[in-house]
Short mmCIF file of C-alpha atoms in Angstrom, two decimals:
data_model
loop_
_atom_site.label_atom_id
_atom_site.label_comp_id
_atom_site.label_asym_id
_atom_site.label_seq_id
_atom_site.Cartn_x
_atom_site.Cartn_y
_atom_site.Cartn_z
CA GLY A 118 -38.95 -93.64 -5.81
CA ILE A 119 -37.27 -96.91 -5.65
CA GLY A 120 -34.58 -96.94 -2.72
CA ALA A 121 -31.30 -97.71 -3.42
CA PRO A 122 -29.88 -101.01 -2.35
CA PRO A 123 -28.66 -101.03 1.18
CA SER A 124 -25.12 -100.22 2.05
CA LYS A 125 -22.28 -103.02 2.16
CA GLY A 126 -21.86 -102.08 5.44
CA GLY A 127 -25.31 -103.69 6.51
CA GLY A 128 -27.13 -101.11 7.84
CA GLY A 129 -30.85 -101.19 8.59
CA PHE A 130 -31.31 -97.63 6.60
CA GLY A 131 -30.24 -96.97 3.13
CA LEU A 132 -28.93 -93.77 1.38
CA ARG A 133 -31.27 -92.02 -0.95
CA PRO A 134 -30.02 -89.74 -3.43
CA PRO A 135 -31.00 -86.27 -3.51
CA PRO A 136 -34.35 -85.74 -4.95
CA SER A 137 -34.32 -84.42 -8.77
CA SER A 138 -35.31 -81.30 -9.91
CA SER A 139 -38.73 -82.57 -10.33
CA ALA A 140 -39.39 -82.43 -6.51
CA ARG A 141 -41.11 -80.19 -4.34
CA GLY A 142 -39.16 -77.05 -3.49
CA THR A 143 -35.78 -76.37 -4.21
CA SER A 144 -32.48 -77.81 -2.24
CA PHE A 145 -31.27 -75.48 0.39
CA LEU A 146 -27.69 -76.05 -0.70
CA GLN A 147 -28.41 -74.34 -4.02
CA PRO A 148 -28.34 -70.32 -4.60
CA PRO A 149 -32.07 -69.33 -5.56
CA PRO A 150 -32.16 -68.86 -9.84
CA SER A 151 -31.36 -65.32 -10.52
CA ALA A 152 -33.06 -64.64 -13.33
CA SER A 153 -36.06 -63.07 -11.96
CA ARG A 154 -33.81 -60.81 -9.99
CA SER A 155 -31.29 -59.74 -12.53
CA THR A 156 -30.73 -56.15 -12.44
CA PRO A 157 -28.51 -54.17 -15.51
CA SER A 158 -25.14 -54.32 -13.42
CA THR A 159 -25.69 -58.47 -13.30
CA LEU A 160 -26.76 -58.88 -17.05
CA SER A 161 -25.09 -61.36 -18.72
CA ALA A 162 -22.74 -60.27 -21.84
CA ASN A 163 -24.62 -63.06 -23.54
CA ALA A 164 -28.28 -62.18 -22.83
CA PRO A 165 -30.09 -60.88 -25.95
CA ILE A 166 -30.38 -56.67 -25.54
CA SER A 167 -33.65 -55.51 -27.52
CA PRO A 168 -32.46 -52.90 -29.73
CA VAL A 169 -33.39 -49.22 -28.79
CA PRO A 170 -34.82 -46.92 -31.67
CA LEU A 171 -32.46 -44.16 -32.07
CA PRO A 172 -34.22 -40.20 -32.78
CA VAL A 173 -34.31 -39.51 -36.53
CA PRO A 174 -31.49 -36.85 -37.22
CA THR A 175 -33.30 -33.28 -38.01
CA SER A 176 -31.31 -31.12 -40.50
CA SER A 177 -30.12 -28.29 -39.44
CA ALA A 178 -32.68 -26.07 -41.48
CA ASN A 179 -35.37 -28.28 -39.82
CA LEU A 180 -33.76 -27.54 -36.35
CA GLN A 181 -33.73 -23.81 -37.11
CA HIS A 182 -36.95 -24.02 -38.18
CA ARG A 183 -38.14 -25.33 -35.05
CA LEU A 184 -36.24 -23.13 -32.74
CA SER A 185 -37.68 -20.17 -34.94
CA PRO A 186 -39.86 -17.72 -33.09
CA ALA A 187 -41.89 -16.89 -36.09
CA SER A 188 -42.50 -21.04 -36.25
CA ALA A 189 -44.55 -20.71 -33.01
CA PRO A 190 -48.07 -19.34 -32.89
CA ILE A 191 -48.11 -16.02 -31.21
CA PRO A 192 -51.58 -14.95 -29.34
CA ALA A 193 -53.21 -11.52 -30.30
CA MET A 194 -52.04 -9.11 -27.79
CA SER A 195 -53.92 -5.68 -27.99
CA THR A 196 -51.27 -3.09 -27.07
CA MET A 197 -51.35 0.68 -26.66
CA PRO A 198 -49.46 2.98 -28.88
CA SER A 199 -46.05 3.50 -27.22
CA ALA A 200 -45.18 7.00 -26.59
CA PRO A 201 -42.31 8.62 -27.93
CA ALA A 202 -38.86 8.42 -26.51
CA PRO A 203 -38.31 11.08 -24.03
CA ALA A 204 -35.04 13.15 -25.11
CA ALA A 205 -31.79 11.99 -23.01
CA GLU A 206 -31.23 13.93 -20.02
CA SER A 207 -29.37 13.75 -17.18
CA ASP A 208 -30.77 12.72 -13.40
CA PHE A 209 -30.91 16.65 -12.77
CA GLY A 210 -32.97 17.49 -15.64
CA ASN A 211 -31.39 20.22 -18.33
CA PHE A 212 -28.01 20.71 -16.50
CA ASP A 213 -26.28 22.29 -19.01
CA ASP A 214 -28.81 25.04 -19.59
CA GLU A 215 -29.51 25.96 -16.17
CA PHE A 216 -25.49 26.09 -14.68
CA GLY A 217 -23.65 26.29 -18.34
CA ASP A 218 -20.72 24.72 -19.42
CA TRP A 219 -18.80 22.22 -17.37
CA SER A 220 -15.67 23.33 -16.00
CA THR A 221 -12.76 21.54 -14.34
CA PRO A 222 -10.67 23.11 -11.38
CA ASP A 223 -7.49 24.59 -12.57
CA VAL A 224 -4.27 22.69 -11.31
CA PRO A 225 -1.31 24.84 -10.58
CA ALA A 226 1.97 24.42 -12.03
CA PRO A 227 4.54 22.86 -9.57
CA ALA A 228 6.04 26.00 -8.02
CA ALA A 229 9.68 26.79 -9.19
CA ARG A 230 12.01 26.55 -6.38
CA THR A 231 12.96 29.96 -4.71
CA THR A 232 15.59 28.78 -2.12
CA THR A 233 19.22 30.08 -2.67
CA THR A 234 21.98 28.21 -0.21
CA GLU A 235 25.53 29.76 0.48
CA SER A 236 27.75 28.74 3.01
CA LEU A 237 30.06 31.21 5.24
CA ASP A 238 33.60 31.33 6.24
CA ALA A 239 34.40 28.82 8.72
CA TRP A 240 35.09 29.71 12.04
CA GLU A 241 37.85 28.40 14.93
CA GLN A 242 38.46 29.22 17.79
CA ASP A 243 41.15 26.70 20.48
CA GLY A 244 40.24 23.40 18.28
CA LEU A 245 36.57 24.67 18.03
CA MET A 246 35.62 24.70 14.21
CA CYS A 247 32.27 26.09 13.08
CA ASP A 248 31.20 25.78 9.47
CA VAL A 249 27.48 27.64 8.78
CA LEU A 250 25.34 27.12 5.75
CA VAL A 251 22.78 29.77 5.31
CA GLU A 252 19.82 29.34 3.30
CA ARG A 253 16.99 32.16 1.83
CA ASP A 254 13.67 32.28 0.15
CA THR A 255 13.48 34.38 -2.77
CA ALA A 256 9.51 34.35 -1.93
CA ARG A 257 9.88 35.31 1.40
CA PRO A 258 11.78 38.33 1.75
CA GLY A 259 13.27 38.59 5.18
CA TRP A 260 13.22 34.94 5.90
CA THR A 261 16.62 33.26 6.39
CA ARG A 262 17.71 29.91 7.88
CA LEU A 263 21.40 29.35 9.67
CA VAL A 264 22.76 25.92 9.89
CA PRO A 265 25.64 25.59 12.16
CA THR A 266 27.99 22.68 12.22
CA PHE A 267 30.51 22.36 15.15
CA VAL A 268 33.45 19.78 15.05
CA ASN A 269 36.60 19.33 17.45
CA ILE A 270 39.57 19.39 15.82
CA THR A 271 42.18 18.82 19.18
CA GLY A 272 42.78 15.71 20.25
CA ILE A 273 40.72 16.11 23.34
CA PRO A 274 36.64 15.51 23.85
CA PHE A 275 34.34 18.82 24.30
CA THR A 276 31.44 17.99 26.66
CA GLN A 277 28.51 19.35 27.66
CA PHE A 278 28.64 21.46 24.44
CA ILE A 279 25.39 24.24 24.19
CA CYS A 280 24.64 26.54 21.80
CA LYS A 281 22.63 29.74 21.88
CA VAL A 282 21.84 32.55 19.21
CA ALA A 283 21.75 36.59 20.03
CA VAL A 284 19.38 38.32 17.16
CA PRO A 285 18.01 42.28 17.52
CA LYS A 286 14.77 42.22 19.43
CA HIS A 287 12.31 42.91 16.26
CA ILE A 288 13.08 39.76 14.56
CA GLY A 289 11.69 36.37 15.29
CA VAL A 290 13.79 33.64 15.55
CA THR A 291 13.39 29.86 16.35
CA MET A 292 15.97 27.40 17.23
CA GLY A 293 16.15 23.61 16.46
CA GLN A 294 17.81 21.30 19.24
CA LEU A 295 21.29 20.42 19.31
CA SER A 296 22.26 16.88 17.71
CA GLY A 297 24.13 16.06 20.65
CA SER A 298 26.06 17.05 23.50
CA VAL A 299 29.79 15.72 23.30
CA LEU A 300 32.44 16.50 20.23
CA ASN A 301 34.91 13.68 20.29
CA PRO A 302 38.60 14.31 18.89
CA ARG A 303 39.65 14.68 15.40
CA ARG A 304 36.65 15.08 14.05
CA GLU A 305 35.21 11.87 15.06
CA ASN A 306 31.46 13.22 14.94
CA HIS A 307 29.84 16.52 14.78
CA VAL A 308 27.03 18.52 16.69
CA THR A 309 24.73 20.54 13.97
CA THR A 310 21.34 22.72 14.68
CA SER A 311 19.16 25.27 13.04
CA VAL A 312 18.54 29.08 13.34
CA THR A 313 15.59 30.13 11.54
CA PHE A 314 14.48 33.91 11.52
CA GLU A 315 12.20 36.26 9.92
CA ASN A 316 12.56 40.16 9.49
CA PRO A 317 9.65 42.02 9.40
CA MET A 318 11.53 45.31 8.58
CA TYR A 319 13.58 43.72 5.89
CA GLN A 320 14.69 45.79 3.15
CA PRO A 321 16.22 44.70 -0.30
CA GLY A 322 20.05 44.67 0.52
CA GLN A 323 19.54 44.76 4.53
CA PHE A 324 21.66 42.75 6.53
CA VAL A 325 21.22 40.97 10.12
CA LYS A 326 23.65 41.12 12.95
CA LEU A 327 23.19 37.94 14.79
CA GLN A 328 25.76 36.02 17.58
CA LEU A 329 25.65 32.13 17.82
CA ARG A 330 26.94 31.66 21.65
CA VAL A 331 28.93 28.56 22.51
CA GLU A 332 29.93 26.90 25.43
CA PHE A 333 31.44 23.63 26.74
CA LYS A 334 34.01 21.71 28.78
CA ILE A 335 37.78 20.68 27.95
CA GLY A 336 38.24 18.23 30.93
CA ASP A 337 37.00 20.36 34.05
CA GLN A 338 37.74 23.94 32.34
CA ALA A 339 34.76 25.63 31.02
CA ARG A 340 34.94 27.61 27.76
CA SER A 341 32.74 30.23 26.14
CA TYR A 342 32.65 31.75 23.04
CA ALA A 343 30.57 34.42 21.22
CA ILE A 344 30.84 33.78 17.05
CA PRO A 345 29.65 37.12 15.00
CA TYR A 346 27.89 36.97 11.84
CA ARG A 347 26.39 39.19 9.47
CA VAL A 348 23.49 37.63 7.18
#
């Protein structure tokens, strides 16, 4: 092309305009055309979109016909005649004929209460009081349990308290542990134990004589008492 006229500055070189679009190559100052690399995410909103043919709607009757197994050809298959179904039996064969009727375990009804209780007259000596509760079991003749309870009604504590029991030799006896060894004054606490015995020679209307022997100290003085009972 024709060069531009020299600038008024008088330089020896004139400035040329950038080549037109008809020139070879593309100016490095311009981004490459994007039309050839366009992706669906960069399509212009004004670009023409080719129509996509939609499937012809199928009626429900036609769809059912297509899904029906009867519409699809099934190849012929030779089958063996099916054997008759066996009679329903348990895993162990004909269990009922061999063992008889089914049965369930008998559940016994709850046993009625057979114990009775009574209180004996209170015993008291020098400020020591003893109440005894007697328990008997009518289903076990000769079985008896005594529950003595001791309290101190004085104003001085009783210490080193112990209790023993004496019964006839032919009677078996078991004595529980005392709940404590100190009786505080004025009924502040109590000490209890249990005495269980069984009379193998028991006869209706027969009683057993027994004694509770207690020992304790009031200050430095030792005390000992025998408490007789007839149960």
